[in-house]
């Protein structure tokens, strides 16, 4: 008898991601994926032709700010669920689909101070298409809302699947990162987190593929995918521009000779940078809301540059603060919904689950640490450290961005950094290990990885049911 073929990692990922994604997409109440109400407003604006958010003078404050005009039914639909979230009252699934005010183009309402106005259509590829289809077909608002959610999670799953199948190694680790509860939660709503995750894993996989000595010459499709992923990532989240540095790890003769490779990679890097510059010049609304009230990014940046040691002390104090550790750790394994009054936290997403996920990541990374690979030169050896350096630079960029936007000048702690922002960098240390070593004989089994994934997913399911229902 012949042995049945082993299920490939990309197919295994789809086998788990599709049902988990559907569950979270359909059962997390509207507005309860982090910052979802604001992101849905932005998607709605984009689908009605406002690629650049409107600006207007707030009649109350007299200050120019971002704003939009929406069908009143959109505001009432979102406000209803945000009101429930601010109380201990459980959500009712029936309300998601049927308890909806009728939409009329004659009943409109203006909204001022849109916090997500700076995001572009690149940030919500699946959600924009879903909402646009729903509005074009005249579907009921709840169906349109969930159609955007479903196409959003489908887009993220497709991107992560592409990354996993592209990677010559670390497929199981990439699948594990993509299936973390917080990864799936971010993909299941209107947050750009799903797009960020998909793009980051694609860029990580291509780095792993093209940094080896026997790397194949990239095809036009490869180049197009890399540039598109970089453009979506950098235009939406400028701190993630550090992923451009992964080009430094690529084989120097990837496109023929070294000079031609340098030119091609420089052109590939220039496209997302120019797109970001263009968006910030033409697409960034002049009245955009940025950061916390009272924050002064310009003065804060000047303080960081002129007080580097004090800023390092701020980073250290933040990293070793119990409050920020809890906030960050919970955030990269599972943070559920917006604040709910009267609904306590549960022990399901605790330190034990953070440690379990971290241990699994460590085991998957160490499975790549076999015999050391010989490098042709010192420069080649240095290139293998680039992914790890990009991971550290990425964390620093995210922290600094939050410090500039959400913290008072010279503040002693950084606020606004959430663990979900750091998921994009989780696989990068493992890439350095893989580039420097052959695979270890002591590989981590697929079954053990699946058991941990399912354990975390079941904890997330129970948490969703407890927290919302």
Short mmCIF file of C-alpha atoms in Angstrom, two decimals:
data_model
loop_
_atom_site.label_atom_id
_atom_site.label_comp_id
_atom_site.label_asym_id
_atom_site.label_seq_id
_atom_site.Cartn_x
_atom_site.Cartn_y
_atom_site.Cartn_z
CA UNK A 1 0.00 0.00 0.00
CA UNK A 2 1.19 3.48 -0.79
CA UNK A 3 1.32 6.04 1.98
CA UNK A 4 -1.11 8.96 1.60
CA UNK A 5 0.62 12.15 0.53
CA UNK A 6 1.38 14.55 3.37
CA UNK A 7 -0.71 17.69 3.38
CA UNK A 8 1.43 20.63 2.23
CA UNK A 9 1.85 23.59 4.57
CA UNK A 10 0.10 26.09 2.22
CA UNK A 11 -2.94 23.78 2.02
CA UNK A 12 -2.85 23.16 5.76
CA UNK A 13 -2.87 26.93 6.28
CA UNK A 14 -5.98 27.29 4.10
CA UNK A 15 -7.64 24.38 5.90
CA UNK A 16 -7.34 26.23 9.22
CA UNK A 17 -7.48 29.88 8.12
CA UNK A 18 -10.72 29.70 6.13
CA UNK A 19 -13.01 28.36 8.91
CA UNK A 20 -11.31 30.45 11.61
CA UNK A 21 -11.58 33.56 9.42
CA UNK A 22 -15.25 32.91 8.70
CA UNK A 23 -16.02 32.36 12.38
CA UNK A 24 -14.38 35.60 13.49
CA UNK A 25 -15.76 37.60 10.57
CA UNK A 26 -19.35 36.57 11.24
CA UNK A 27 -19.38 36.47 15.05
CA UNK A 28 -17.33 39.51 16.10
CA UNK A 29 -19.97 42.26 16.30
CA UNK A 30 -19.79 45.24 13.93
CA UNK A 31 -17.39 47.98 15.16
CA UNK A 32 -15.67 45.52 17.54
CA UNK A 33 -12.55 44.75 15.56
CA UNK A 34 -10.13 47.39 16.85
CA UNK A 35 -10.95 50.89 15.51
CA UNK A 36 -13.37 49.33 13.03
CA UNK A 37 -16.03 52.05 13.04
CA UNK A 38 -13.51 54.70 11.98
CA UNK A 39 -12.00 52.45 9.30
CA UNK A 40 -15.45 51.60 7.93
CA UNK A 41 -16.15 55.33 7.61
CA UNK A 42 -12.99 55.69 5.54
CA UNK A 43 -13.88 52.73 3.32
CA UNK A 44 -17.37 54.18 2.79
CA UNK A 45 -15.80 57.51 1.81
CA UNK A 46 -13.51 55.82 -0.71
CA UNK A 47 -16.38 53.92 -2.33
CA UNK A 48 -18.33 57.13 -2.83
CA UNK A 49 -15.38 58.65 -4.71
CA UNK A 50 -13.56 60.50 -1.92
CA UNK A 51 -10.13 58.98 -2.51
CA UNK A 52 -8.78 61.94 -0.55
CA UNK A 53 -10.76 62.71 2.58
CA UNK A 54 -12.77 65.92 2.67
CA UNK A 55 -11.72 68.78 4.91
CA UNK A 56 -14.00 71.43 6.32
CA UNK A 57 -14.20 73.91 9.15
CA UNK A 58 -15.79 72.49 12.27
CA UNK A 59 -18.63 74.90 13.16
CA UNK A 60 -18.05 74.28 16.87
CA UNK A 61 -14.29 74.79 17.14
CA UNK A 62 -13.66 76.82 13.98
CA UNK A 63 -10.69 74.56 13.15
CA UNK A 64 -10.18 72.94 9.77
CA UNK A 65 -10.46 69.21 10.17
CA UNK A 66 -11.23 66.10 8.19
CA UNK A 67 -14.81 65.07 7.74
CA UNK A 68 -17.27 63.30 5.55
CA UNK A 69 -20.94 63.13 4.71
CA UNK A 70 -22.59 59.75 5.13
CA UNK A 71 -25.99 58.18 4.74
CA UNK A 72 -27.61 58.52 8.14
CA UNK A 73 -28.23 54.76 8.25
CA UNK A 74 -24.45 54.15 8.34
CA UNK A 75 -24.01 56.31 11.43
CA UNK A 76 -27.04 54.81 13.17
CA UNK A 77 -25.91 51.26 12.40
CA UNK A 78 -22.43 51.84 13.82
CA UNK A 79 -23.58 53.98 16.75
CA UNK A 80 -25.97 51.24 17.88
CA UNK A 81 -23.19 48.68 18.31
CA UNK A 82 -20.79 51.15 19.87
CA UNK A 83 -23.50 51.96 22.42
CA UNK A 84 -23.92 48.27 23.24
CA UNK A 85 -20.13 47.90 23.54
CA UNK A 86 -20.01 50.64 26.17
CA UNK A 87 -22.41 48.68 28.35
CA UNK A 88 -22.49 45.18 29.87
CA UNK A 89 -25.43 44.32 27.61
CA UNK A 90 -24.70 41.28 25.40
CA UNK A 91 -24.76 41.64 21.63
CA UNK A 92 -27.53 39.95 19.65
CA UNK A 93 -26.67 38.35 16.31
CA UNK A 94 -30.14 39.22 15.03
CA UNK A 95 -29.26 42.92 15.25
CA UNK A 96 -26.24 42.47 12.99
CA UNK A 97 -28.47 41.65 10.04
CA UNK A 98 -32.00 42.91 10.57
CA UNK A 99 -32.28 45.75 13.08
CA UNK A 100 -31.12 48.32 10.54
CA UNK A 101 -32.51 51.75 9.65
CA UNK A 102 -33.40 52.13 5.94
CA UNK A 103 -30.84 54.01 3.86
CA UNK A 104 -31.88 57.04 1.86
CA UNK A 105 -29.61 59.33 -0.17
CA UNK A 106 -31.75 62.23 1.04
CA UNK A 107 -30.93 61.56 4.69
CA UNK A 108 -27.30 62.49 5.21
CA UNK A 109 -25.17 63.42 8.21
CA UNK A 110 -21.81 65.20 8.45
CA UNK A 111 -18.98 63.83 10.59
CA UNK A 112 -15.97 65.89 11.70
CA UNK A 113 -12.55 64.83 12.92
CA UNK A 114 -12.14 61.54 11.08
CA UNK A 115 -9.06 59.87 12.64
CA UNK A 116 -8.49 57.43 9.74
CA UNK A 117 -8.74 60.03 6.97
CA UNK A 118 -5.08 59.61 5.97
CA UNK A 119 -5.51 56.01 4.81
CA UNK A 120 -5.73 55.26 1.09
CA UNK A 121 -7.61 52.63 -0.90
CA UNK A 122 -4.37 50.58 -0.80
CA UNK A 123 -5.03 49.98 2.90
CA UNK A 124 -8.34 48.17 2.41
CA UNK A 125 -8.19 46.33 -0.94
CA UNK A 126 -10.76 43.63 -0.19
CA UNK A 127 -13.02 45.75 1.98
CA UNK A 128 -13.26 48.56 -0.60
CA UNK A 129 -14.24 46.09 -3.34
CA UNK A 130 -16.83 44.44 -1.10
CA UNK A 131 -18.49 47.69 -0.03
CA UNK A 132 -18.37 49.04 -3.60
CA UNK A 133 -20.15 45.92 -4.88
CA UNK A 134 -22.74 46.11 -2.13
CA UNK A 135 -23.49 49.76 -2.81
CA UNK A 136 -23.56 49.27 -6.60
CA UNK A 137 -26.09 46.43 -6.24
CA UNK A 138 -28.15 48.33 -3.70
CA UNK A 139 -27.74 45.62 -1.07
CA UNK A 140 -28.93 46.17 2.49
CA UNK A 141 -26.36 47.87 4.72
CA UNK A 142 -25.65 44.79 6.91
CA UNK A 143 -25.04 42.64 3.82
CA UNK A 144 -22.75 45.32 2.39
CA UNK A 145 -20.91 45.58 5.71
CA UNK A 146 -20.29 41.85 5.93
CA UNK A 147 -19.47 41.54 2.25
CA UNK A 148 -16.63 44.01 2.84
CA UNK A 149 -15.48 42.02 5.85
CA UNK A 150 -15.57 38.71 3.94
CA UNK A 151 -13.61 40.02 0.96
CA UNK A 152 -11.16 41.63 3.36
CA UNK A 153 -10.38 38.40 5.21
CA UNK A 154 -10.28 36.51 1.88
CA UNK A 155 -7.69 38.97 0.56
CA UNK A 156 -5.51 38.57 3.65
CA UNK A 157 -5.73 34.77 3.51
CA UNK A 158 -4.80 34.81 -0.18
CA UNK A 159 -1.78 37.05 0.50
CA UNK A 160 -0.56 34.90 3.39
CA UNK A 161 -1.05 31.73 1.32
CA UNK A 162 1.05 33.26 -1.46
CA UNK A 163 3.78 34.12 1.02
CA UNK A 164 3.81 30.61 2.50
CA UNK A 165 3.97 28.86 -0.87
CA UNK A 166 6.69 31.27 -2.08
CA UNK A 167 9.03 30.71 0.87
CA UNK A 168 11.60 27.96 0.27
CA UNK A 169 11.89 27.45 4.04
CA UNK A 170 10.08 28.51 7.22
CA UNK A 171 6.67 27.73 5.71
CA UNK A 172 5.38 26.36 9.00
CA UNK A 173 6.59 29.41 10.93
CA UNK A 174 4.99 31.82 8.46
CA UNK A 175 1.73 29.87 8.70
CA UNK A 176 1.92 30.02 12.50
CA UNK A 177 2.37 33.81 12.48
CA UNK A 178 -0.51 34.19 10.01
CA UNK A 179 -2.77 32.05 12.22
CA UNK A 180 -2.12 33.80 15.54
CA UNK A 181 -5.48 34.89 16.99
CA UNK A 182 -4.56 38.56 16.65
CA UNK A 183 -3.53 38.04 13.03
CA UNK A 184 -6.91 36.51 12.23
CA UNK A 185 -8.84 39.11 14.24
CA UNK A 186 -7.09 41.97 12.42
CA UNK A 187 -7.93 40.35 9.08
CA UNK A 188 -11.59 39.80 9.95
CA UNK A 189 -12.65 43.45 10.10
CA UNK A 190 -12.02 46.82 8.46
CA UNK A 191 -8.62 47.37 10.05
CA UNK A 192 -5.60 47.59 7.68
CA UNK A 193 -3.87 45.02 9.93
CA UNK A 194 -4.73 42.19 7.55
CA UNK A 195 -3.15 43.99 4.61
CA UNK A 196 -0.06 44.83 6.69
CA UNK A 197 0.32 41.19 7.75
CA UNK A 198 -0.07 39.86 4.20
CA UNK A 199 2.41 42.34 2.72
CA UNK A 200 4.96 41.78 5.50
CA UNK A 201 4.87 38.00 5.08
CA UNK A 202 5.16 38.30 1.29
CA UNK A 203 8.25 40.51 1.63
CA UNK A 204 9.70 38.16 4.24
CA UNK A 205 9.16 35.13 1.99
CA UNK A 206 10.76 36.80 -1.03
CA UNK A 207 13.74 37.87 1.06
CA UNK A 208 14.20 34.26 2.13
CA UNK A 209 13.92 33.16 -1.49
CA UNK A 210 16.25 35.69 -3.12
CA UNK A 211 18.92 35.98 -0.40
CA UNK A 212 20.37 32.49 -0.93
CA UNK A 213 23.33 31.80 -3.20
CA UNK A 214 21.28 29.55 -5.48
CA UNK A 215 18.40 32.03 -5.70
CA UNK A 216 16.49 31.94 -9.01
CA UNK A 217 16.27 35.07 -11.13
CA UNK A 218 13.06 36.93 -10.23
CA UNK A 219 10.30 36.87 -12.81
CA UNK A 220 8.22 39.90 -13.76
CA UNK A 221 5.44 38.57 -11.54
CA UNK A 222 7.85 38.39 -8.60
CA UNK A 223 8.98 41.98 -9.14
CA UNK A 224 5.40 43.21 -9.50
CA UNK A 225 4.28 41.43 -6.31
CA UNK A 226 7.22 42.80 -4.29
CA UNK A 227 6.68 46.37 -5.49
CA UNK A 228 2.90 46.21 -4.93
CA UNK A 229 3.38 44.82 -1.41
CA UNK A 230 5.91 47.52 -0.57
CA UNK A 231 3.69 50.25 -1.99
CA UNK A 232 0.61 49.15 -0.03
CA UNK A 233 2.66 48.76 3.14
CA UNK A 234 4.63 52.02 3.02
CA UNK A 235 1.78 54.24 1.80
CA UNK A 236 -0.48 52.94 4.57
CA UNK A 237 2.06 52.64 7.40
CA UNK A 238 5.24 54.70 6.78
CA UNK A 239 7.21 53.15 9.70
CA UNK A 240 7.11 49.83 7.82
CA UNK A 241 9.36 51.36 5.17
CA UNK A 242 12.13 49.48 6.99
CA UNK A 243 11.08 46.44 4.91
CA UNK A 244 12.83 48.15 1.99
CA UNK A 245 16.10 47.33 3.75
CA UNK A 246 15.50 43.64 3.08
CA UNK A 247 16.85 44.32 -0.42
CA UNK A 248 20.29 44.53 1.22
CA UNK A 249 20.04 40.79 1.95
CA UNK A 250 19.32 39.87 -1.68
CA UNK A 251 22.00 38.06 -3.65
CA UNK A 252 24.17 40.76 -5.31
CA UNK A 253 24.03 39.11 -8.78
CA UNK A 254 20.29 38.43 -8.69
CA UNK A 255 19.57 40.24 -11.96
CA UNK A 256 22.82 39.34 -13.70
CA UNK A 257 25.81 41.41 -12.65
CA UNK A 258 26.08 43.43 -9.44
CA UNK A 259 25.60 46.81 -11.12
CA UNK A 260 22.40 45.79 -12.86
CA UNK A 261 21.05 44.24 -9.65
CA UNK A 262 21.72 47.46 -7.74
CA UNK A 263 19.90 49.52 -10.37
CA UNK A 264 16.86 47.23 -10.49
CA UNK A 265 16.52 47.07 -6.70
CA UNK A 266 16.94 50.85 -6.46
CA UNK A 267 14.12 51.32 -8.97
CA UNK A 268 11.95 48.83 -7.06
CA UNK A 269 12.56 50.76 -3.85
CA UNK A 270 11.93 54.12 -5.51
CA UNK A 271 8.38 53.24 -6.61
CA UNK A 272 6.84 52.86 -3.10
CA UNK A 273 8.86 55.81 -1.78
CA UNK A 274 7.63 58.07 -4.60
CA UNK A 275 4.09 56.80 -4.12
CA UNK A 276 4.29 57.66 -0.42
CA UNK A 277 5.68 61.11 -1.18
CA UNK A 278 2.92 61.70 -3.73
CA UNK A 279 0.22 60.55 -1.32
CA UNK A 280 1.56 62.70 1.51
CA UNK A 281 1.69 65.68 -0.85
CA UNK A 282 -1.61 65.31 -2.71
CA UNK A 283 -3.65 62.75 -0.80
CA UNK A 284 -3.01 63.70 2.79
CA UNK A 285 -5.82 66.04 3.83
CA UNK A 286 -4.62 69.31 5.30
CA UNK A 287 -6.96 69.04 8.26
CA UNK A 288 -6.06 65.47 9.11
CA UNK A 289 -6.22 64.53 12.76
CA UNK A 290 -2.83 63.29 13.88
CA UNK A 291 -2.12 61.64 17.18
CA UNK A 292 -3.30 62.69 20.59
CA UNK A 293 -4.49 66.12 21.55
CA UNK A 294 -1.57 68.28 22.61
CA UNK A 295 1.03 66.16 20.82
CA UNK A 296 3.57 68.08 18.75
CA UNK A 297 5.39 65.67 16.38
CA UNK A 298 7.79 68.32 15.07
CA UNK A 299 8.95 69.41 18.51
CA UNK A 300 9.05 65.82 19.68
CA UNK A 301 11.26 64.78 16.76
CA UNK A 302 13.62 67.66 17.55
CA UNK A 303 13.75 66.49 21.17
CA UNK A 304 14.55 62.88 20.15
CA UNK A 305 17.39 64.04 17.87
CA UNK A 306 18.88 66.39 20.42
CA UNK A 307 18.43 64.04 23.41
CA UNK A 308 19.35 60.57 22.10
CA UNK A 309 20.42 59.16 25.46
CA UNK A 310 17.26 60.40 27.16
CA UNK A 311 15.22 58.80 24.38
CA UNK A 312 17.05 55.48 24.86
CA UNK A 313 16.14 55.72 28.53
CA UNK A 314 12.51 56.29 27.53
CA UNK A 315 12.61 53.18 25.33
CA UNK A 316 14.08 51.18 28.19
CA UNK A 317 11.53 52.43 30.74
CA UNK A 318 8.72 51.59 28.33
CA UNK A 319 10.04 48.11 27.51
CA UNK A 320 10.41 47.15 31.17
CA UNK A 321 7.13 48.68 32.32
CA UNK A 322 4.68 45.99 33.48
CA UNK A 323 1.78 47.98 32.04
CA UNK A 324 3.25 48.28 28.56
CA UNK A 325 4.46 44.66 28.58
CA UNK A 326 0.94 43.46 29.31
CA UNK A 327 -0.49 45.75 26.63
CA UNK A 328 1.99 44.65 23.99
CA UNK A 329 1.97 40.94 24.83
CA UNK A 330 -1.80 40.67 24.88
CA UNK A 331 -1.90 42.62 21.67
CA UNK A 332 0.13 40.20 19.59
CA UNK A 333 -1.69 37.10 20.78
CA UNK A 334 -5.22 38.42 21.18
CA UNK A 335 -6.91 41.72 21.96
CA UNK A 336 -10.67 41.52 21.61
CA UNK A 337 -12.96 44.38 20.77
CA UNK A 338 -13.20 47.90 22.02
CA UNK A 339 -13.61 48.74 25.70
CA UNK A 340 -16.69 47.13 27.28
CA UNK A 341 -18.05 48.64 30.47
CA UNK A 342 -18.92 46.07 33.12
CA UNK A 343 -17.45 43.12 31.21
CA UNK A 344 -14.33 41.86 32.93
CA UNK A 345 -11.33 40.29 31.29
CA UNK A 346 -10.93 36.52 31.40
CA UNK A 347 -7.89 34.37 32.13
CA UNK A 348 -8.04 32.77 28.68
CA UNK A 349 -5.67 35.17 26.97
CA UNK A 350 -3.11 35.27 29.72
CA UNK A 351 0.63 35.08 30.01
CA UNK A 352 0.43 31.31 29.55
CA UNK A 353 -0.86 31.74 26.00
CA UNK A 354 1.72 34.41 25.24
CA UNK A 355 4.45 32.07 26.46
CA UNK A 356 2.97 29.16 24.51
CA UNK A 357 2.96 31.17 21.28
CA UNK A 358 6.47 32.50 21.93
CA UNK A 359 7.78 29.01 22.70
CA UNK A 360 6.29 27.68 19.47
CA UNK A 361 7.88 30.47 17.46
CA UNK A 362 11.21 29.76 19.12
CA UNK A 363 10.95 26.04 18.42
CA UNK A 364 10.09 26.63 14.77
CA UNK A 365 13.02 29.02 14.44
CA UNK A 366 15.49 26.64 16.12
CA UNK A 367 14.36 23.89 13.75
CA UNK A 368 16.22 25.86 11.07
CA UNK A 369 19.45 26.03 13.11
CA UNK A 370 21.32 23.03 11.74
CA UNK A 371 24.98 23.02 10.65
CA UNK A 372 26.40 26.43 9.83
CA UNK A 373 26.46 27.30 6.13
CA UNK A 374 29.76 28.41 4.66
CA UNK A 375 29.72 31.96 3.30
CA UNK A 376 31.79 33.06 0.34
CA UNK A 377 32.90 36.34 1.89
CA UNK A 378 32.51 38.61 4.89
CA UNK A 379 30.01 40.72 2.94
CA UNK A 380 27.90 37.62 2.31
CA UNK A 381 27.99 36.79 6.01
CA UNK A 382 26.91 40.34 6.93
CA UNK A 383 23.97 40.13 4.50
CA UNK A 384 22.54 37.20 6.46
CA UNK A 385 22.10 39.48 9.49
CA UNK A 386 19.99 42.01 7.55
CA UNK A 387 16.56 40.46 8.35
CA UNK A 388 17.29 40.46 12.08
CA UNK A 389 18.45 44.09 11.85
CA UNK A 390 15.29 45.02 9.96
CA UNK A 391 13.21 43.42 12.72
CA UNK A 392 14.90 45.54 15.40
CA UNK A 393 14.70 48.64 13.19
CA UNK A 394 11.01 47.99 12.62
CA UNK A 395 10.21 47.81 16.32
CA UNK A 396 12.20 51.00 16.88
CA UNK A 397 10.40 52.73 13.98
CA UNK A 398 6.96 51.77 15.32
CA UNK A 399 7.85 52.91 18.84
CA UNK A 400 9.32 56.18 17.60
CA UNK A 401 6.31 56.86 15.40
CA UNK A 402 4.01 56.39 18.40
CA UNK A 403 6.29 58.57 20.52
CA UNK A 404 6.10 61.41 18.01
CA UNK A 405 2.35 61.19 17.53
CA UNK A 406 0.90 60.14 20.87
CA UNK A 407 3.28 61.34 23.58
CA UNK A 408 3.98 64.78 24.99
CA UNK A 409 7.39 66.27 24.20
CA UNK A 410 10.07 64.54 26.26
CA UNK A 411 7.56 62.17 27.87
CA UNK A 412 9.05 59.39 30.02
CA UNK A 413 6.92 56.61 28.51
CA UNK A 414 5.80 55.77 24.98
CA UNK A 415 2.04 55.38 24.60
CA UNK A 416 0.10 54.01 21.68
CA UNK A 417 2.26 50.98 20.82
CA UNK A 418 0.12 47.87 20.51
CA UNK A 419 1.35 44.33 20.09
CA UNK A 420 -0.53 43.91 16.82
CA UNK A 421 1.79 46.47 15.22
CA UNK A 422 4.76 44.17 15.83
CA UNK A 423 3.36 40.94 14.34
CA UNK A 424 4.77 41.96 10.95
CA UNK A 425 8.32 41.56 12.30
CA UNK A 426 7.92 38.23 14.13
CA UNK A 427 9.31 36.04 11.33
CA UNK A 428 12.39 38.15 10.53
CA UNK A 429 14.76 36.73 13.19
CA UNK A 430 14.01 33.24 11.86
CA UNK A 431 15.01 34.37 8.36
CA UNK A 432 18.49 35.25 9.62
CA UNK A 433 18.75 31.82 11.29
CA UNK A 434 17.65 30.12 8.06
CA UNK A 435 20.12 32.07 5.92
CA UNK A 436 23.01 31.11 8.21
CA UNK A 437 22.19 27.43 8.79
CA UNK A 438 21.05 24.27 7.13
CA UNK A 439 17.84 22.74 8.42
CA UNK A 440 18.21 20.95 11.74
CA UNK A 441 17.47 17.23 12.00
CA UNK A 442 15.37 17.96 15.08
CA UNK A 443 12.50 19.47 13.12
CA UNK A 444 9.29 20.54 14.82
CA UNK A 445 6.40 18.35 13.72
CA UNK A 446 3.39 19.67 11.86
CA UNK A 447 1.09 17.99 14.37
CA UNK A 448 2.62 19.82 17.33
CA UNK A 449 2.31 23.12 15.50
CA UNK A 450 -1.33 22.45 14.61
CA UNK A 451 -2.10 21.54 18.23
CA UNK A 452 -0.73 24.89 19.45
CA UNK A 453 -2.57 26.79 16.70
CA UNK A 454 -5.85 25.08 17.55
CA UNK A 455 -5.30 25.67 21.28
CA UNK A 456 -4.86 29.40 20.72
CA UNK A 457 -7.77 29.50 18.25
CA UNK A 458 -10.13 27.71 20.66
CA UNK A 459 -9.11 30.14 23.40
CA UNK A 460 -9.92 32.99 21.00
CA UNK A 461 -13.33 31.48 20.17
CA UNK A 462 -14.25 31.10 23.83
CA UNK A 463 -13.07 34.64 24.52
CA UNK A 464 -15.21 36.01 21.67
CA UNK A 465 -18.31 34.24 23.00
CA UNK A 466 -17.67 35.34 26.59
CA UNK A 467 -16.70 38.92 25.79
CA UNK A 468 -19.52 39.75 23.39
CA UNK A 469 -22.35 37.36 24.18
#
